[in-house]
mmCIF file of C-alpha atoms in Angstrom:
data_model
loop_
_atom_site.group_PDB
_atom_site.id
_atom_site.type_symbol
_atom_site.label_atom_id
_atom_site.label_comp_id
_atom_site.label_asym_id
_atom_site.label_seq_id
_atom_site.Cartn_x
_atom_site.Cartn_y
_atom_site.Cartn_z
ATOM 1 C CA MET A 225 23.500 15.172 -2.189
ATOM 2 C CA PRO A 226 27.160 15.006 -1.455
ATOM 3 C CA ASP A 227 28.076 12.123 0.623
ATOM 4 C CA HIS A 228 29.538 13.711 4.341
ATOM 5 C CA GLY A 229 29.714 10.466 5.851
ATOM 6 C CA PRO A 230 28.405 8.594 9.108
ATOM 7 C CA GLY A 231 28.693 9.944 12.501
ATOM 8 C CA SER A 232 28.140 13.087 14.942
ATOM 9 C CA SER A 233 24.101 12.773 14.968
ATOM 10 C CA HIS A 234 24.490 13.205 18.896
ATOM 11 C CA LEU A 235 25.871 16.595 17.735
ATOM 12 C CA THR A 236 22.970 17.996 15.748
ATOM 13 C CA GLY A 237 20.348 16.146 17.781
ATOM 14 C CA GLN A 238 19.043 14.862 14.345
ATOM 15 C CA PRO A 239 19.016 11.004 13.645
ATOM 16 C CA HIS A 240 21.713 10.596 10.944
ATOM 17 C CA VAL A 241 19.775 8.647 8.118
ATOM 18 C CA ALA A 242 21.151 6.813 5.457
ATOM 19 C CA LEU A 243 18.938 6.902 2.418
ATOM 20 C CA PHE A 244 19.522 3.877 0.238
ATOM 21 C CA ALA A 245 17.881 4.711 -2.956
ATOM 22 C CA THR A 246 17.407 1.447 -4.787
ATOM 23 C CA CYS A 247 18.743 0.411 -8.278
ATOM 24 C CA LEU A 248 15.322 0.886 -9.899
ATOM 25 C CA ILE A 249 14.611 4.358 -8.617
ATOM 26 C CA ASP A 250 18.206 5.502 -9.136
ATOM 27 C CA VAL A 251 17.838 4.298 -13.365
ATOM 28 C CA PHE A 252 13.982 4.914 -13.906
ATOM 29 C CA ARG A 253 12.961 7.641 -11.502
ATOM 30 C CA PRO A 254 15.437 9.347 -9.625
ATOM 31 C CA SER A 255 12.569 11.886 -9.210
ATOM 32 C CA ALA A 256 11.367 9.429 -6.504
ATOM 33 C CA GLY A 257 14.630 9.312 -4.493
ATOM 34 C CA PHE A 258 14.864 13.323 -4.657
ATOM 35 C CA ALA A 259 11.067 13.112 -3.020
ATOM 36 C CA ALA A 260 12.147 10.554 -0.351
ATOM 37 C CA LEU A 261 15.269 13.279 0.483
ATOM 38 C CA ALA A 262 12.861 15.691 0.845
ATOM 39 C CA LEU A 263 10.479 13.845 3.003
ATOM 40 C CA LEU A 264 13.453 12.676 5.181
ATOM 41 C CA GLU A 265 14.391 16.169 5.649
ATOM 42 C CA GLU A 266 11.445 17.774 6.333
ATOM 43 C CA ALA A 267 11.010 15.385 9.355
ATOM 44 C CA GLY A 268 13.916 16.580 11.024
ATOM 45 C CA CYS A 269 16.792 13.762 9.513
ATOM 46 C CA ARG A 270 20.199 14.497 8.546
ATOM 47 C CA VAL A 271 19.989 12.645 5.262
ATOM 48 C CA THR A 272 23.604 10.870 3.441
ATOM 49 C CA VAL A 273 22.823 9.266 0.110
ATOM 50 C CA PRO A 274 26.337 7.106 0.494
ATOM 51 C CA ALA A 275 28.061 7.190 -2.812
ATOM 52 C CA SER A 276 29.286 3.759 -2.959
ATOM 53 C CA GLN A 277 25.984 1.881 -2.091
ATOM 54 C CA THR A 278 24.946 -0.581 -4.949
ATOM 55 C CA CYS A 279 22.479 -3.519 -5.170
ATOM 56 C CA CYS A 280 20.794 -4.640 -2.686
ATOM 57 C CA GLY A 281 21.291 -8.463 -3.776
ATOM 58 C CA GLN A 282 17.874 -9.460 -4.042
ATOM 59 C CA PRO A 283 18.084 -10.490 -7.697
ATOM 60 C CA ALA A 284 20.697 -12.883 -7.212
ATOM 61 C CA TYR A 285 19.192 -14.132 -4.004
ATOM 62 C CA SER A 286 16.223 -14.664 -5.060
ATOM 63 C CA GLY A 287 17.336 -16.590 -7.838
ATOM 64 C CA GLY A 288 18.954 -18.667 -5.448
ATOM 65 C CA ASP A 289 22.610 -17.638 -6.590
ATOM 66 C CA TYR A 290 23.500 -17.134 -2.848
ATOM 67 C CA ALA A 291 26.961 -16.883 -3.198
ATOM 68 C CA ALA A 292 26.900 -13.997 -5.520
ATOM 69 C CA ALA A 293 24.595 -12.258 -2.829
ATOM 70 C CA LEU A 294 26.951 -12.715 0.376
ATOM 71 C CA PRO A 295 29.756 -10.166 -1.002
ATOM 72 C CA THR A 296 26.877 -7.356 -2.042
ATOM 73 C CA ALA A 297 25.510 -7.966 1.467
ATOM 74 C CA LYS A 298 28.417 -7.825 3.443
ATOM 75 C CA GLN A 299 29.636 -4.363 0.885
ATOM 76 C CA ASN A 300 26.055 -2.917 2.448
ATOM 77 C CA ILE A 301 26.421 -3.692 5.753
ATOM 78 C CA GLU A 302 29.911 -2.287 6.441
ATOM 79 C CA LEU A 303 28.596 0.840 4.183
ATOM 80 C CA LEU A 304 25.254 1.301 6.015
ATOM 81 C CA GLU A 305 25.918 0.002 9.723
ATOM 82 C CA PRO A 306 27.579 3.387 10.923
ATOM 83 C CA PHE A 307 24.174 5.379 10.464
ATOM 84 C CA ASP A 308 21.308 5.900 13.064
ATOM 85 C CA TYR A 309 18.988 4.084 10.583
ATOM 86 C CA VAL A 310 18.524 3.116 6.706
ATOM 87 C CA VAL A 311 15.592 4.166 5.187
ATOM 88 C CA MET A 312 14.436 2.851 1.609
ATOM 89 C CA PRO A 313 11.566 3.853 -0.734
ATOM 90 C CA SER A 314 11.298 0.630 -1.691
ATOM 91 C CA GLY A 315 9.705 -2.166 0.557
ATOM 92 C CA SER A 316 11.128 -5.212 -1.602
ATOM 93 C CA CYS A 317 14.901 -3.677 -0.945
ATOM 94 C CA ALA A 318 13.895 -3.023 2.893
ATOM 95 C CA ALA A 319 12.575 -6.515 3.064
ATOM 96 C CA MET A 320 16.152 -7.952 1.715
ATOM 97 C CA LEU A 321 17.801 -6.238 4.447
ATOM 98 C CA CYS A 322 15.523 -6.643 7.423
ATOM 99 C CA GLN A 323 14.395 -10.186 6.557
ATOM 100 C CA HIS A 324 16.932 -12.010 4.282
ATOM 101 C CA TYR A 325 20.368 -10.677 4.931
ATOM 102 C CA PRO A 326 20.496 -12.410 8.487
ATOM 103 C CA LYS A 327 19.118 -15.618 6.472
ATOM 104 C CA LEU A 328 22.072 -15.269 3.913
ATOM 105 C CA LEU A 329 24.885 -14.727 6.666
ATOM 106 C CA LYS A 330 26.441 -16.559 9.217
ATOM 107 C CA GLY A 331 28.394 -16.019 12.321
ATOM 108 C CA THR A 332 29.539 -12.678 12.896
ATOM 109 C CA TRP A 333 28.245 -11.322 9.770
ATOM 110 C CA ARG A 334 25.025 -12.833 10.875
ATOM 111 C CA GLU A 335 25.285 -10.534 14.274
ATOM 112 C CA ARG A 336 26.088 -7.573 12.030
ATOM 113 C CA ALA A 337 22.847 -8.094 9.761
ATOM 114 C CA LEU A 338 20.700 -8.602 12.593
ATOM 115 C CA ASP A 339 22.073 -5.453 13.983
ATOM 116 C CA LEU A 340 21.585 -3.440 11.018
ATOM 117 C CA SER A 341 18.426 -4.836 10.548
ATOM 118 C CA GLN A 342 17.009 -3.241 13.471
ATOM 119 C CA ARG A 343 17.643 0.032 12.374
ATOM 120 C CA CYS A 344 16.336 -0.250 8.263
ATOM 121 C CA TYR A 345 13.069 0.570 7.500
ATOM 122 C CA GLU A 346 10.550 0.994 4.354
ATOM 123 C CA LEU A 347 10.074 4.871 3.980
ATOM 124 C CA THR A 348 6.704 5.409 5.008
ATOM 125 C CA ASP A 349 6.834 2.954 8.099
ATOM 126 C CA PHE A 350 10.000 5.296 9.235
ATOM 127 C CA LEU A 351 7.917 8.584 8.641
ATOM 128 C CA THR A 352 5.000 6.955 10.640
ATOM 129 C CA GLU A 353 6.909 4.832 13.592
ATOM 130 C CA VAL A 354 10.221 6.370 13.776
ATOM 131 C CA VAL A 355 10.209 10.326 12.965
ATOM 132 C CA GLN A 356 7.082 12.701 11.927
ATOM 133 C CA LEU A 357 6.238 15.002 9.417
ATOM 134 C CA PRO A 358 5.026 18.579 10.344
ATOM 135 C CA PRO A 359 1.540 18.785 9.379
ATOM 136 C CA ARG A 360 0.193 20.770 6.126
ATOM 137 C CA ALA A 361 -2.330 22.691 5.200
ATOM 138 C CA HIS A 362 -4.706 20.273 3.717
ATOM 139 C CA THR A 363 -5.077 20.539 -0.099
ATOM 140 C CA PRO A 364 -8.407 19.934 -1.776
ATOM 141 C CA GLU A 365 -9.324 16.206 -1.355
ATOM 142 C CA ALA A 366 -8.599 13.575 -4.230
ATOM 143 C CA SER A 367 -10.803 10.578 -4.584
ATOM 144 C CA ASN A 368 -9.552 9.781 -7.852
ATOM 145 C CA VAL A 369 -6.089 7.747 -6.481
ATOM 146 C CA ALA A 370 -5.510 4.252 -6.172
ATOM 147 C CA TYR A 371 -3.061 2.782 -3.767
ATOM 148 C CA HIS A 372 -1.008 -0.877 -4.609
ATOM 149 C CA ASP A 373 0.384 -2.770 -2.133
ATOM 150 C CA GLY A 374 3.512 -4.561 -2.889
ATOM 151 C CA CYS A 375 4.031 -7.824 -2.339
ATOM 152 C CA ALA A 376 7.510 -7.664 0.015
ATOM 153 C CA GLY A 377 6.540 -4.764 1.700
ATOM 154 C CA LEU A 378 2.863 -5.640 2.388
ATOM 155 C CA ARG A 379 3.734 -9.661 3.305
ATOM 156 C CA GLU A 380 7.158 -9.453 4.711
ATOM 157 C CA LEU A 381 6.867 -5.951 6.512
ATOM 158 C CA GLY A 382 3.923 -5.294 7.290
ATOM 159 C CA ILE A 383 3.349 -1.993 5.313
ATOM 160 C CA ALA A 384 -0.498 -1.325 4.754
ATOM 161 C CA GLU A 385 -1.696 1.184 6.591
ATOM 162 C CA GLN A 386 1.332 3.442 6.761
ATOM 163 C CA PRO A 387 1.349 5.096 3.196
ATOM 164 C CA ARG A 388 -2.202 5.282 3.322
ATOM 165 C CA SER A 389 -2.220 7.303 6.708
ATOM 166 C CA LEU A 390 0.588 9.516 5.182
ATOM 167 C CA LEU A 391 -1.129 10.178 1.998
ATOM 168 C CA LYS A 392 -4.498 11.424 4.037
ATOM 169 C CA THR A 393 -2.859 13.101 6.853
ATOM 170 C CA GLN A 394 -0.548 15.031 4.617
ATOM 171 C CA ASN A 395 -2.247 15.329 1.426
ATOM 172 C CA ASN A 396 -5.915 15.034 2.360
ATOM 173 C CA ILE A 397 -6.542 11.964 -0.137
ATOM 174 C CA GLU A 398 -8.300 9.099 0.630
ATOM 175 C CA VAL A 399 -7.142 6.197 -1.774
ATOM 176 C CA VAL A 400 -9.348 4.033 -3.417
ATOM 177 C CA GLU A 401 -9.562 0.459 -2.296
ATOM 178 C CA LEU A 402 -9.330 -2.065 -5.166
ATOM 179 C CA GLN A 403 -10.979 -5.248 -5.482
ATOM 180 C CA THR A 404 -7.409 -7.041 -6.110
ATOM 181 C CA GLN A 405 -5.872 -5.255 -2.959
ATOM 182 C CA GLY A 406 -3.061 -7.372 -1.638
ATOM 183 C CA VAL A 407 -3.070 -9.253 -5.149
ATOM 184 C CA CYS A 408 0.509 -9.181 -7.133
ATOM 185 C CA CYS A 409 0.423 -6.838 -9.972
ATOM 186 C CA GLY A 410 2.496 -9.533 -12.111
ATOM 187 C CA PHE A 411 6.263 -7.955 -11.343
ATOM 188 C CA GLY A 412 7.615 -10.293 -9.206
ATOM 189 C CA GLY A 413 11.155 -9.762 -9.906
ATOM 190 C CA SER A 414 12.594 -11.770 -12.400
ATOM 191 C CA PHE A 415 9.189 -13.548 -12.575
ATOM 192 C CA CYS A 416 7.704 -11.589 -14.915
ATOM 193 C CA ALA A 417 11.161 -12.198 -17.515
ATOM 194 C CA ARG A 418 10.830 -16.031 -16.912
ATOM 195 C CA MET A 419 6.743 -16.138 -17.536
ATOM 196 C CA PRO A 420 5.669 -13.006 -19.465
ATOM 197 C CA GLU A 421 2.218 -14.540 -20.545
ATOM 198 C CA ILE A 422 1.287 -15.050 -16.787
ATOM 199 C CA SER A 423 2.496 -12.121 -15.973
ATOM 200 C CA ALA A 424 1.373 -9.680 -18.319
ATOM 201 C CA ARG A 425 -2.238 -11.674 -17.482
ATOM 202 C CA MET A 426 -1.748 -10.884 -13.887
ATOM 203 C CA SER A 427 -1.023 -6.989 -14.411
ATOM 204 C CA ASP A 428 -3.959 -6.922 -17.039
ATOM 205 C CA ASP A 429 -5.884 -8.249 -13.743
ATOM 206 C CA LYS A 430 -4.716 -5.398 -11.940
ATOM 207 C CA LEU A 431 -5.360 -2.420 -14.260
ATOM 208 C CA ASP A 432 -8.828 -3.719 -15.181
ATOM 209 C CA ASP A 433 -9.631 -3.537 -11.117
ATOM 210 C CA ILE A 434 -7.887 0.255 -11.378
ATOM 211 C CA SER A 435 -9.762 1.130 -14.061
ATOM 212 C CA ALA A 436 -12.971 -0.226 -13.219
ATOM 213 C CA SER A 437 -12.480 1.918 -9.883
ATOM 214 C CA GLY A 438 -12.478 4.858 -11.555
ATOM 215 C CA ALA A 439 -8.871 5.922 -10.288
ATOM 216 C CA ALA A 440 -6.866 8.029 -12.692
ATOM 217 C CA THR A 441 -3.444 7.874 -10.582
ATOM 218 C CA VAL A 442 -1.945 4.599 -9.251
ATOM 219 C CA VAL A 443 0.427 4.996 -5.995
ATOM 220 C CA ALA A 444 3.012 2.385 -5.183
ATOM 221 C CA GLY A 445 6.148 2.199 -3.084
ATOM 222 C CA ASP A 446 8.059 -0.118 -5.170
ATOM 223 C CA MET A 447 9.171 0.858 -8.623
ATOM 224 C CA GLY A 448 9.467 -2.479 -9.859
ATOM 225 C CA CYS A 449 5.289 -2.640 -9.282
ATOM 226 C CA LEU A 450 4.770 0.936 -10.892
ATOM 227 C CA LEU A 451 7.144 -0.370 -13.801
ATOM 228 C CA ALA A 452 5.120 -3.615 -14.735
ATOM 229 C CA MET A 453 1.963 -1.674 -14.473
ATOM 230 C CA SER A 454 2.805 1.173 -16.372
ATOM 231 C CA GLY A 455 4.307 -0.510 -19.033
ATOM 232 C CA ARG A 456 1.178 -3.017 -19.797
ATOM 233 C CA ALA A 457 -0.995 -0.114 -19.415
ATOM 234 C CA SER A 458 1.051 1.907 -22.047
ATOM 235 C CA LYS A 459 0.920 -1.521 -24.167
ATOM 236 C CA ARG A 460 -2.909 -1.241 -23.927
ATOM 237 C CA GLY A 461 -3.271 2.549 -24.377
ATOM 238 C CA LEU A 462 -4.981 2.913 -20.972
ATOM 239 C CA ASP A 463 -4.748 6.816 -19.402
ATOM 240 C CA LEU A 464 -3.203 6.026 -16.130
ATOM 241 C CA GLU A 465 -0.788 8.104 -14.411
ATOM 242 C CA PHE A 466 1.920 6.397 -12.021
ATOM 243 C CA ARG A 467 3.404 7.683 -9.082
ATOM 244 C CA HIS A 468 5.874 6.818 -6.510
ATOM 245 C CA VAL A 469 4.010 7.363 -3.200
ATOM 246 C CA ALA A 470 7.375 9.520 -2.067
ATOM 247 C CA GLU A 471 6.263 11.855 -4.997
ATOM 248 C CA LEU A 472 2.886 12.227 -4.045
ATOM 249 C CA LEU A 473 3.217 13.141 -0.703
ATOM 250 C CA VAL A 474 5.927 15.791 -1.242
ATOM 251 C CA ALA A 475 2.963 17.384 -3.891
ATOM 252 C CA ASP A 476 5.531 16.543 -6.808
ATOM 253 C CA SER A 477 4.048 18.424 -9.682
ATOM 254 C CA ASP A 478 6.201 17.212 -12.335
ATOM 255 C CA THR A 479 4.097 14.715 -13.935
ATOM 256 C CA THR A 480 5.136 11.269 -15.416
ATOM 257 C CA ASN A 481 4.429 9.742 -18.730
ATOM 258 C CA GLU A 482 2.317 5.918 -19.146
ATOM 259 C CA SER A 483 6.177 4.433 -19.577
ATOM 260 C CA GLY A 484 7.410 5.844 -15.877
ATOM 261 C CA SER A 485 9.884 7.654 -17.818
ATOM 262 C CA ARG A 486 10.024 11.532 -17.241
ATOM 263 C CA ASP A 487 8.363 13.495 -19.776
#
C-alpha cells in the first residue's frame, strides 16, 4: 500500500501502525504480509508500510558483526519511531527490535531504541494485548492443524498462547499440540547453513512428530521456520501444507505448495 507517512493518529482516533513486513515474507511469502495488513486494518488500525524499511539487522548481529548491524538499527529507529506502534509478523524480527537494539546501541541511540521497543510487537501479541479483532462467525472446527512455536518468539517474547487463542476465537481451530512443542525446527538463521546435517536431523524430528500427530497443516509465526520445515518436507515427499498464522487467521483460501512458494 502507499506510504502515507506517520502521524495524525490523534485526528482519526486510530492507532497508526507501521507494518514491518520482514525480509523473508517480502521475498518468499508476500501473502503473509498482505494478511497481516488485513488483520491490522480489521482491528481498526491505520496501517503504513514504510517503503524504505530494510532488514532488521539480525543476520549480522547474530553472526557477531555488530559494526554491520549498527547502521541498520539506527536507520530503522529513525524510520519507525514516529509511529504509534510497530508490528511484525515475525517473532525473530520483533525480538531483534524489542530485545537486541537496546543491547546493540549506546548513549542517546540506546534511549531511542528503548523507547521504540516499548511500542514494538509481534503480530499475534499485538492483536491480543493492544487491539482486538471483531468477532467472526465460526467456521467448522479444524482438528488437523499443528502449531510450531518459533524459538525467538517463544523464548524472548513469550509468544505461545496468543496465536493459539486467536486461531480458536477467530477460526474455531483447536491446534494439535506436538510432543516437540518448544523444540527448534532446525532453522536457527545461519545455523542451518553452517551445520546442515544437524539442522536436517532437527527438522526431521519435528516433521516426524507432525506426521505422527495426524496434522495436515503446519502453522507458525516465523517464515524462517516455515521455509526450513517445508523445504525438508518437500525433500522427503511429505504431504503437508505450511501456512503463516496470519494467512490462516484471514482464512486465506489460496494454498501453498510444499516448498512454501505460491502455486
